[in-house]
Amino acid sequence: MLKCERTSVMNLENAMRGARNPMNSWARMDSEYDEDGNYVLGPNDLDLARRLRKAGSDHRKFVRQIFVSVDVTAPMYWWKEYDTYKVATVANSTSTMHKIHAKPFELDDFSHDHMTEETLKFMETVVAQLESIRLKYMQEGKNKDDWYDMIQLLPSSYNQMRTCTMNYETLINIYFARRNHKLQEWHTFCDWILTLPYAKELIVAEEEA
């Protein structure tokens, strides 16, 4: 299970202006904001953006200045893989260490959408045990042994939400490295990438129809 919520894409106007700096071609800029506040690339700017994107990383520096912020909820086993992307990414997460006891444990706190029926039944016993430990921890003076029981029993399917920031260059790397990954969560994340403004032109670099 993976969810991407509260997406914001920023700085597209400034990135495109910077893309024109090497040739002093600012007079050819033809993009503008629509009535909803979205920055819409004009034909000249979109053509330049496409050509620079396809010319390689040395020429597409402007995509590093297109910033994305998104709240991602995903299981810990997915976050372990996401954490390999350390360049140009920042994330603030909900705290497992400090807030694991703050609410009752429920099955939906964990990714279980691909579990077989037999494993799902076992997972329910794990969740019940975690909740039992949590109640003991809360009712008996927050004993550190109980806290460790929760932390060390916690399955890697536990869902965590992080507010992430990255740029389009990082998303290019992620998309082409992970779009065929065996984890369904990566497919969901790559599908989200395709919803971003001008993703097909600036991230995937699709040819015009």
PDB file of N, CA and C in Angstrom, residues 76-169:
ATOM      1  N   MET A  76       7.290   0.400   5.959  1.00  0.00           N
ATOM      2  CA  MET A  76       8.699   0.583   6.260  1.00  0.00           C
ATOM      3  C   MET A  76       9.593  -0.147   5.272  1.00  0.00           C
ATOM      4  N   TYR A  77       9.140  -1.287   4.748  1.00  0.00           N
ATOM      5  CA  TYR A  77       9.994  -2.006   3.794  1.00  0.00           C
ATOM      6  C   TYR A  77      10.184  -1.214   2.509  1.00  0.00           C
ATOM      7  N   TRP A  78       9.196  -0.357   2.153  1.00  0.00           N
ATOM      8  CA  TRP A  78       9.367   0.493   0.973  1.00  0.00           C
ATOM      9  C   TRP A  78      10.273   1.666   1.289  1.00  0.00           C
ATOM     10  N   TRP A  79      10.111   2.232   2.477  1.00  0.00           N
ATOM     11  CA  TRP A  79      10.968   3.363   2.852  1.00  0.00           C
ATOM     12  C   TRP A  79      12.436   2.976   2.871  1.00  0.00           C
ATOM     13  N   LYS A  80      12.751   1.738   3.210  1.00  0.00           N
ATOM     14  CA  LYS A  80      14.159   1.304   3.196  1.00  0.00           C
ATOM     15  C   LYS A  80      14.750   1.457   1.800  1.00  0.00           C
ATOM     16  N   GLU A  81      13.960   1.175   0.779  1.00  0.00           N
ATOM     17  CA  GLU A  81      14.448   1.314  -0.593  1.00  0.00           C
ATOM     18  C   GLU A  81      14.463   2.781  -1.028  1.00  0.00           C
ATOM     19  N   TYR A  82      13.431   3.519  -0.653  1.00  0.00           N
ATOM     20  CA  TYR A  82      13.398   4.943  -0.992  1.00  0.00           C
ATOM     21  C   TYR A  82      14.602   5.673  -0.414  1.00  0.00           C
ATOM     22  N   ASP A  83      15.049   5.271   0.757  1.00  0.00           N
ATOM     23  CA  ASP A  83      16.143   5.957   1.440  1.00  0.00           C
ATOM     24  C   ASP A  83      17.474   5.836   0.715  1.00  0.00           C
ATOM     25  N   THR A  84      17.539   5.026  -0.350  1.00  0.00           N
ATOM     26  CA  THR A  84      18.766   5.004  -1.144  1.00  0.00           C
ATOM     27  C   THR A  84      18.910   6.295  -1.952  1.00  0.00           C
ATOM     28  N   TYR A  85      17.807   7.055  -2.103  1.00  0.00           N
ATOM     29  CA  TYR A  85      17.857   8.309  -2.862  1.00  0.00           C
ATOM     30  C   TYR A  85      18.132   9.462  -1.903  1.00  0.00           C
ATOM     31  N   LYS A  86      19.410   9.691  -1.643  1.00  0.00           N
ATOM     32  CA  LYS A  86      19.827  10.696  -0.668  1.00  0.00           C
ATOM     33  C   LYS A  86      20.138  12.049  -1.303  1.00  0.00           C
ATOM     34  N   VAL A  87      20.353  12.073  -2.628  1.00  0.00           N
ATOM     35  CA  VAL A  87      20.733  13.304  -3.300  1.00  0.00           C
ATOM     36  C   VAL A  87      19.476  14.106  -3.638  1.00  0.00           C
ATOM     37  N   ALA A  88      19.459  15.367  -3.193  1.00  0.00           N
ATOM     38  CA  ALA A  88      18.366  16.297  -3.501  1.00  0.00           C
ATOM     39  C   ALA A  88      17.016  15.831  -2.969  1.00  0.00           C
ATOM     40  N   THR A  89      17.010  15.108  -1.875  1.00  0.00           N
ATOM     41  CA  THR A  89      15.756  14.745  -1.221  1.00  0.00           C
ATOM     42  C   THR A  89      15.820  15.110   0.259  1.00  0.00           C
ATOM     43  N   VAL A  90      14.668  15.489   0.806  1.00  0.00           N
ATOM     44  CA  VAL A  90      14.535  15.743   2.236  1.00  0.00           C
ATOM     45  C   VAL A  90      13.212  15.135   2.667  1.00  0.00           C
ATOM     46  N   ALA A  91      13.166  14.556   3.874  1.00  0.00           N
ATOM     47  CA  ALA A  91      11.906  13.985   4.368  1.00  0.00           C
ATOM     48  C   ALA A  91      11.789  14.172   5.869  1.00  0.00           C
ATOM     49  N   ASN A  92      10.611  14.600   6.300  1.00  0.00           N
ATOM     50  CA  ASN A  92      10.262  14.627   7.718  1.00  0.00           C
ATOM     51  C   ASN A  92       9.187  13.584   7.948  1.00  0.00           C
ATOM     52  N   SER A  93       9.453  12.644   8.845  1.00  0.00           N
ATOM     53  CA  SER A  93       8.528  11.532   9.049  1.00  0.00           C
ATOM     54  C   SER A  93       7.777  11.655  10.367  1.00  0.00           C
ATOM     55  N   THR A  94       6.630  10.983  10.423  1.00  0.00           N
ATOM     56  CA  THR A  94       6.002  10.752  11.706  1.00  0.00           C
ATOM     57  C   THR A  94       6.932   9.863  12.522  1.00  0.00           C
ATOM     58  N   SER A  95       6.971  10.054  13.825  1.00  0.00           N
ATOM     59  CA  SER A  95       7.984   9.408  14.658  1.00  0.00           C
ATOM     60  C   SER A  95       7.503   8.076  15.221  1.00  0.00           C
ATOM     61  N   THR A  96       8.136   7.013  14.768  1.00  0.00           N
ATOM     62  CA  THR A  96       7.860   5.690  15.343  1.00  0.00           C
ATOM     63  C   THR A  96       8.397   5.610  16.767  1.00  0.00           C
ATOM     64  N   MET A  97       9.574   6.172  16.983  1.00  0.00           N
ATOM     65  CA  MET A  97      10.207   6.088  18.295  1.00  0.00           C
ATOM     66  C   MET A  97       9.382   6.790  19.374  1.00  0.00           C
ATOM     67  N   HIS A  98       8.858   7.980  19.051  1.00  0.00           N
ATOM     68  CA  HIS A  98       8.197   8.803  20.066  1.00  0.00           C
ATOM     69  C   HIS A  98       6.684   8.615  20.134  1.00  0.00           C
ATOM     70  N   LYS A  99       6.064   8.206  19.020  1.00  0.00           N
ATOM     71  CA  LYS A  99       4.608   8.222  18.972  1.00  0.00           C
ATOM     72  C   LYS A  99       3.984   6.863  18.691  1.00  0.00           C
ATOM     73  N   ILE A 100       4.763   5.795  18.757  1.00  0.00           N
ATOM     74  CA  ILE A 100       4.233   4.465  18.441  1.00  0.00           C
ATOM     75  C   ILE A 100       3.099   4.073  19.374  1.00  0.00           C
ATOM     76  N   HIS A 101       3.107   4.612  20.588  1.00  0.00           N
ATOM     77  CA  HIS A 101       2.105   4.254  21.591  1.00  0.00           C
ATOM     78  C   HIS A 101       0.906   5.197  21.591  1.00  0.00           C
ATOM     79  N   ALA A 102       0.891   6.206  20.696  1.00  0.00           N
ATOM     80  CA  ALA A 102      -0.073   7.301  20.793  1.00  0.00           C
ATOM     81  C   ALA A 102      -1.489   6.900  20.402  1.00  0.00           C
ATOM     82  N   LYS A 103      -1.654   5.812  19.656  1.00  0.00           N
ATOM     83  CA  LYS A 103      -2.987   5.371  19.240  1.00  0.00           C
ATOM     84  C   LYS A 103      -3.035   3.854  19.261  1.00  0.00           C
ATOM     85  N   PRO A 104      -4.245   3.296  19.361  1.00  0.00           N
ATOM     86  CA  PRO A 104      -4.362   1.832  19.328  1.00  0.00           C
ATOM     87  C   PRO A 104      -3.852   1.260  18.012  1.00  0.00           C
ATOM     88  N   PHE A 105      -3.227   0.094  18.075  1.00  0.00           N
ATOM     89  CA  PHE A 105      -2.805  -0.601  16.860  1.00  0.00           C
ATOM     90  C   PHE A 105      -4.028  -1.207  16.165  1.00  0.00           C
ATOM     91  N   GLU A 106      -4.098  -1.022  14.867  1.00  0.00           N
ATOM     92  CA  GLU A 106      -5.158  -1.595  14.043  1.00  0.00           C
ATOM     93  C   GLU A 106      -4.535  -2.252  12.824  1.00  0.00           C
ATOM     94  N   LEU A 107      -5.258  -3.175  12.242  1.00  0.00           N
ATOM     95  CA  LEU A 107      -4.736  -3.880  11.074  1.00  0.00           C
ATOM     96  C   LEU A 107      -4.389  -2.921   9.941  1.00  0.00           C
ATOM     97  N   ASP A 108      -5.187  -1.858   9.780  1.00  0.00           N
ATOM     98  CA  ASP A 108      -4.955  -0.926   8.685  1.00  0.00           C
ATOM     99  C   ASP A 108      -3.761  -0.007   8.917  1.00  0.00           C
ATOM    100  N   ASP A 109      -3.107  -0.132  10.068  1.00  0.00           N
ATOM    101  CA  ASP A 109      -1.834   0.563  10.274  1.00  0.00           C
ATOM    102  C   ASP A 109      -0.706  -0.109   9.500  1.00  0.00           C
ATOM    103  N   PHE A 110      -0.992  -1.243   8.901  1.00  0.00           N
ATOM    104  CA  PHE A 110       0.010  -2.052   8.211  1.00  0.00           C
ATOM    105  C   PHE A 110      -0.436  -2.328   6.776  1.00  0.00           C
ATOM    106  N   SER A 111       0.522  -2.453   5.882  1.00  0.00           N
ATOM    107  CA  SER A 111       0.207  -2.856   4.517  1.00  0.00           C
ATOM    108  C   SER A 111      -0.034  -4.358   4.495  1.00  0.00           C
ATOM    109  N   HIS A 112      -1.258  -4.727   4.096  1.00  0.00           N
ATOM    110  CA  HIS A 112      -1.600  -6.153   4.098  1.00  0.00           C
ATOM    111  C   HIS A 112      -2.381  -6.533   2.846  1.00  0.00           C
ATOM    112  N   ASP A 113      -2.321  -5.661   1.816  1.00  0.00           N
ATOM    113  CA  ASP A 113      -3.147  -5.842   0.628  1.00  0.00           C
ATOM    114  C   ASP A 113      -2.723  -7.029  -0.234  1.00  0.00           C
ATOM    115  N   HIS A 114      -1.518  -7.557  -0.022  1.00  0.00           N
ATOM    116  CA  HIS A 114      -1.065  -8.707  -0.817  1.00  0.00           C
ATOM    117  C   HIS A 114      -0.898  -9.972   0.027  1.00  0.00           C
ATOM    118  N   MET A 115      -1.374  -9.942   1.262  1.00  0.00           N
ATOM    119  CA  MET A 115      -1.244 -11.115   2.131  1.00  0.00           C
ATOM    120  C   MET A 115      -2.251 -12.195   1.744  1.00  0.00           C
ATOM    121  N   THR A 116      -1.819 -13.438   1.855  1.00  0.00           N
ATOM    122  CA  THR A 116      -2.761 -14.541   1.698  1.00  0.00           C
ATOM    123  C   THR A 116      -3.672 -14.595   2.922  1.00  0.00           C
ATOM    124  N   GLU A 117      -4.769 -15.314   2.808  1.00  0.00           N
ATOM    125  CA  GLU A 117      -5.731 -15.392   3.916  1.00  0.00           C
ATOM    126  C   GLU A 117      -5.088 -15.973   5.170  1.00  0.00           C
ATOM    127  N   GLU A 118      -4.264 -16.979   5.005  1.00  0.00           N
ATOM    128  CA  GLU A 118      -3.608 -17.599   6.156  1.00  0.00           C
ATOM    129  C   GLU A 118      -2.677 -16.621   6.863  1.00  0.00           C
ATOM    130  N   THR A 119      -1.880 -15.892   6.081  1.00  0.00           N
ATOM    131  CA  THR A 119      -0.948 -14.935   6.675  1.00  0.00           C
ATOM    132  C   THR A 119      -1.691 -13.769   7.301  1.00  0.00           C
ATOM    133  N   LEU A 120      -2.786 -13.372   6.683  1.00  0.00           N
ATOM    134  CA  LEU A 120      -3.569 -12.273   7.233  1.00  0.00           C
ATOM    135  C   LEU A 120      -4.110 -12.623   8.616  1.00  0.00           C
ATOM    136  N   LYS A 121      -4.545 -13.859   8.793  1.00  0.00           N
ATOM    137  CA  LYS A 121      -5.027 -14.287  10.107  1.00  0.00           C
ATOM    138  C   LYS A 121      -3.908 -14.223  11.145  1.00  0.00           C
ATOM    139  N   PHE A 122      -2.702 -14.621  10.738  1.00  0.00           N
ATOM    140  CA  PHE A 122      -1.566 -14.542  11.662  1.00  0.00           C
ATOM    141  C   PHE A 122      -1.232 -13.084  11.963  1.00  0.00           C
ATOM    142  N   MET A 123      -1.332 -12.247  10.948  1.00  0.00           N
ATOM    143  CA  MET A 123      -1.048 -10.829  11.144  1.00  0.00           C
ATOM    144  C   MET A 123      -1.992 -10.221  12.169  1.00  0.00           C
ATOM    145  N   GLU A 124      -3.215 -10.671  12.188  1.00  0.00           N
ATOM    146  CA  GLU A 124      -4.181 -10.166  13.165  1.00  0.00           C
ATOM    147  C   GLU A 124      -3.743 -10.486  14.596  1.00  0.00           C
ATOM    148  N   THR A 125      -3.103 -11.643  14.781  1.00  0.00           N
ATOM    149  CA  THR A 125      -2.606 -11.976  16.117  1.00  0.00           C
ATOM    150  C   THR A 125      -1.421 -11.089  16.499  1.00  0.00           C
ATOM    151  N   VAL A 126      -0.598 -10.742  15.521  1.00  0.00           N
ATOM    152  CA  VAL A 126       0.529  -9.839  15.787  1.00  0.00           C
ATOM    153  C   VAL A 126       0.022  -8.464  16.198  1.00  0.00           C
ATOM    154  N   VAL A 127      -0.986  -7.963  15.480  1.00  0.00           N
ATOM    155  CA  VAL A 127      -1.557  -6.658  15.803  1.00  0.00           C
ATOM    156  C   VAL A 127      -2.185  -6.690  17.192  1.00  0.00           C
ATOM    157  N   ALA A 128      -2.867  -7.760  17.504  1.00  0.00           N
ATOM    158  CA  ALA A 128      -3.477  -7.899  18.836  1.00  0.00           C
ATOM    159  C   ALA A 128      -2.414  -7.907  19.924  1.00  0.00           C
ATOM    160  N   GLN A 129      -1.295  -8.588  19.686  1.00  0.00           N
ATOM    161  CA  GLN A 129      -0.214  -8.624  20.669  1.00  0.00           C
ATOM    162  C   GLN A 129       0.412  -7.244  20.838  1.00  0.00           C
ATOM    163  N   LEU A 130       0.614  -6.532  19.731  1.00  0.00           N
ATOM    164  CA  LEU A 130       1.145  -5.177  19.820  1.00  0.00           C
ATOM    165  C   LEU A 130       0.229  -4.268  20.633  1.00  0.00           C
ATOM    166  N   GLU A 131      -1.075  -4.396  20.420  1.00  0.00           N
ATOM    167  CA  GLU A 131      -2.023  -3.572  21.168  1.00  0.00           C
ATOM    168  C   GLU A 131      -2.012  -3.943  22.641  1.00  0.00           C
ATOM    169  N   SER A 132      -1.869  -5.227  22.943  1.00  0.00           N
ATOM    170  CA  SER A 132      -1.777  -5.660  24.338  1.00  0.00           C
ATOM    171  C   SER A 132      -0.551  -5.059  25.023  1.00  0.00           C
ATOM    172  N   ILE A 133       0.561  -5.069  24.331  1.00  0.00           N
ATOM    173  CA  ILE A 133       1.802  -4.485  24.873  1.00  0.00           C
ATOM    174  C   ILE A 133       1.635  -2.980  25.052  1.00  0.00           C
ATOM    175  N   ARG A 134       1.009  -2.339  24.054  1.00  0.00           N
ATOM    176  CA  ARG A 134       0.808  -0.893  24.132  1.00  0.00           C
ATOM    177  C   ARG A 134      -0.027  -0.514  25.351  1.00  0.00           C
ATOM    178  N   LEU A 135      -1.101  -1.258  25.599  1.00  0.00           N
ATOM    179  CA  LEU A 135      -1.952  -0.979  26.761  1.00  0.00           C
ATOM    180  C   LEU A 135      -1.180  -1.183  28.060  1.00  0.00           C
ATOM    181  N   LYS A 136      -0.377  -2.218  28.118  1.00  0.00           N
ATOM    182  CA  LYS A 136       0.448  -2.456  29.302  1.00  0.00           C
ATOM    183  C   LYS A 136       1.427  -1.307  29.511  1.00  0.00           C
ATOM    184  N   TYR A 137       2.020  -0.864  28.407  1.00  0.00           N
ATOM    185  CA  TYR A 137       2.974   0.254  28.469  1.00  0.00           C
ATOM    186  C   TYR A 137       2.298   1.512  29.011  1.00  0.00           C
ATOM    187  N   MET A 138       1.074   1.789  28.547  1.00  0.00           N
ATOM    188  CA  MET A 138       0.376   2.999  28.959  1.00  0.00           C
ATOM    189  C   MET A 138      -0.131   2.913  30.396  1.00  0.00           C
ATOM    190  N   GLN A 139      -0.524   1.716  30.805  1.00  0.00           N
ATOM    191  CA  GLN A 139      -1.180   1.556  32.107  1.00  0.00           C
ATOM    192  C   GLN A 139      -0.212   1.277  33.255  1.00  0.00           C
ATOM    193  N   GLU A 140       1.009   0.869  32.914  1.00  0.00           N
ATOM    194  CA  GLU A 140       1.945   0.460  33.966  1.00  0.00           C
ATOM    195  C   GLU A 140       3.222   1.292  33.975  1.00  0.00           C
ATOM    196  N   GLY A 141       3.054   2.593  33.769  1.00  0.00           N
ATOM    197  CA  GLY A 141       4.168   3.502  33.976  1.00  0.00           C
ATOM    198  C   GLY A 141       5.163   3.607  32.842  1.00  0.00           C
ATOM    199  N   LYS A 142       4.774   3.214  31.635  1.00  0.00           N
ATOM    200  CA  LYS A 142       5.638   3.337  30.455  1.00  0.00           C
ATOM    201  C   LYS A 142       7.009   2.690  30.669  1.00  0.00           C
ATOM    202  N   ASN A 143       6.932   1.420  31.012  1.00  0.00           N
ATOM    203  CA  ASN A 143       8.153   0.642  31.221  1.00  0.00           C
ATOM    204  C   ASN A 143       8.921   0.505  29.913  1.00  0.00           C
ATOM    205  N   LYS A 144      10.243   0.741  29.960  1.00  0.00           N
ATOM    206  CA  LYS A 144      11.046   0.709  28.741  1.00  0.00           C
ATOM    207  C   LYS A 144      11.090  -0.674  28.105  1.00  0.00           C
ATOM    208  N   ASP A 145      10.963  -1.722  28.919  1.00  0.00           N
ATOM    209  CA  ASP A 145      10.935  -3.078  28.356  1.00  0.00           C
ATOM    210  C   ASP A 145       9.719  -3.262  27.447  1.00  0.00           C
ATOM    211  N   ASP A 146       8.582  -2.704  27.850  1.00  0.00           N
ATOM    212  CA  ASP A 146       7.382  -2.790  27.018  1.00  0.00           C
ATOM    213  C   ASP A 146       7.564  -1.987  25.729  1.00  0.00           C
ATOM    214  N   TRP A 147       8.208  -0.835  25.839  1.00  0.00           N
ATOM    215  CA  TRP A 147       8.462  -0.014  24.651  1.00  0.00           C
ATOM    216  C   TRP A 147       9.343  -0.776  23.659  1.00  0.00           C
ATOM    217  N   TYR A 148      10.375  -1.429  24.173  1.00  0.00           N
ATOM    218  CA  TYR A 148      11.243  -2.220  23.299  1.00  0.00           C
ATOM    219  C   TYR A 148      10.482  -3.385  22.669  1.00  0.00           C
ATOM    220  N   ASP A 149       9.562  -3.970  23.414  1.00  0.00           N
ATOM    221  CA  ASP A 149       8.743  -5.054  22.847  1.00  0.00           C
ATOM    222  C   ASP A 149       7.970  -4.558  21.628  1.00  0.00           C
ATOM    223  N   MET A 150       7.402  -3.364  21.726  1.00  0.00           N
ATOM    224  CA  MET A 150       6.666  -2.808  20.583  1.00  0.00           C
ATOM    225  C   MET A 150       7.593  -2.533  19.404  1.00  0.00           C
ATOM    226  N   ILE A 151       8.699  -1.892  19.672  1.00  0.00           N
ATOM    227  CA  ILE A 151       9.622  -1.507  18.602  1.00  0.00           C
ATOM    228  C   ILE A 151      10.192  -2.726  17.889  1.00  0.00           C
ATOM    229  N   GLN A 152      10.569  -3.745  18.649  1.00  0.00           N
ATOM    230  CA  GLN A 152      11.241  -4.895  18.044  1.00  0.00           C
ATOM    231  C   GLN A 152      10.267  -5.913  17.457  1.00  0.00           C
ATOM    232  N   LEU A 153       9.021  -5.870  17.892  1.00  0.00           N
ATOM    233  CA  LEU A 153       8.015  -6.753  17.296  1.00  0.00           C
ATOM    234  C   LEU A 153       7.391  -6.138  16.043  1.00  0.00           C
ATOM    235  N   LEU A 154       7.482  -4.827  15.920  1.00  0.00           N
ATOM    236  CA  LEU A 154       6.799  -4.108  14.848  1.00  0.00           C
ATOM    237  C   LEU A 154       7.215  -4.644  13.475  1.00  0.00           C
ATOM    238  N   PRO A 155       6.269  -5.134  12.666  1.00  0.00           N
ATOM    239  CA  PRO A 155       6.609  -5.651  11.333  1.00  0.00           C
ATOM    240  C   PRO A 155       7.031  -4.528  10.381  1.00  0.00           C
ATOM    241  N   SER A 156       7.791  -4.894   9.356  1.00  0.00           N
ATOM    242  CA  SER A 156       8.226  -3.901   8.372  1.00  0.00           C
ATOM    243  C   SER A 156       7.081  -3.445   7.476  1.00  0.00           C
ATOM    244  N   SER A 157       5.915  -4.051   7.608  1.00  0.00           N
ATOM    245  CA  SER A 157       4.735  -3.609   6.861  1.00  0.00           C
ATOM    246  C   SER A 157       4.045  -2.419   7.532  1.00  0.00           C
ATOM    247  N   TYR A 158       4.585  -1.958   8.660  1.00  0.00           N
ATOM    248  CA  TYR A 158       4.001  -0.805   9.355  1.00  0.00           C
ATOM    249  C   TYR A 158       4.076   0.426   8.465  1.00  0.00           C
ATOM    250  N   ASN A 159       2.955   1.137   8.318  1.00  0.00           N
ATOM    251  CA  ASN A 159       2.889   2.299   7.434  1.00  0.00           C
ATOM    252  C   ASN A 159       3.351   3.565   8.153  1.00  0.00           C
ATOM    253  N   GLN A 160       4.199   4.311   7.471  1.00  0.00           N
ATOM    254  CA  GLN A 160       4.689   5.582   8.002  1.00  0.00           C
ATOM    255  C   GLN A 160       4.431   6.675   6.977  1.00  0.00           C
ATOM    256  N   MET A 161       4.059   7.851   7.458  1.00  0.00           N
ATOM    257  CA  MET A 161       3.862   8.997   6.575  1.00  0.00           C
ATOM    258  C   MET A 161       5.060   9.930   6.683  1.00  0.00           C
ATOM    259  N   ARG A 162       5.561  10.368   5.514  1.00  0.00           N
ATOM    260  CA  ARG A 162       6.652  11.337   5.474  1.00  0.00           C
ATOM    261  C   ARG A 162       6.295  12.454   4.498  1.00  0.00           C
ATOM    262  N   THR A 163       6.639  13.668   4.874  1.00  0.00           N
ATOM    263  CA  THR A 163       6.552  14.785   3.945  1.00  0.00           C
ATOM    264  C   THR A 163       7.889  14.889   3.227  1.00  0.00           C
ATOM    265  N   CYS A 164       7.863  14.677   1.921  1.00  0.00           N
ATOM    266  CA  CYS A 164       9.096  14.572   1.136  1.00  0.00           C
ATOM    267  C   CYS A 164       9.212  15.741   0.169  1.00  0.00           C
ATOM    268  N   THR A 165      10.432  16.222  -0.005  1.00  0.00           N
ATOM    269  CA  THR A 165      10.713  17.184  -1.064  1.00  0.00           C
ATOM    270  C   THR A 165      11.819  16.623  -1.950  1.00  0.00           C
ATOM    271  N   MET A 166      11.707  16.901  -3.239  1.00  0.00           N
ATOM    272  CA  MET A 166      12.675  16.409  -4.222  1.00  0.00           C
ATOM    273  C   MET A 166      12.554  17.290  -5.456  1.00  0.00           C
ATOM    274  N   ASN A 167      13.360  17.011  -6.475  1.00  0.00           N
ATOM    275  CA  ASN A 167      13.238  17.767  -7.712  1.00  0.00           C
ATOM    276  C   ASN A 167      13.021  16.829  -8.886  1.00  0.00           C
ATOM    277  N   TYR A 168      12.784  17.397 -10.055  1.00  0.00           N
ATOM    278  CA  TYR A 168      12.455  16.580 -11.223  1.00  0.00           C
ATOM    279  C   TYR A 168      13.632  15.697 -11.652  1.00  0.00           C
ATOM    280  N   GLU A 169      14.864  16.138 -11.430  1.00  0.00           N
ATOM    281  CA  GLU A 169      16.016  15.295 -11.791  1.00  0.00           C
ATOM    282  C   GLU A 169      16.007  14.010 -10.971  1.00  0.00           C
TER     283      GLU A 169
END
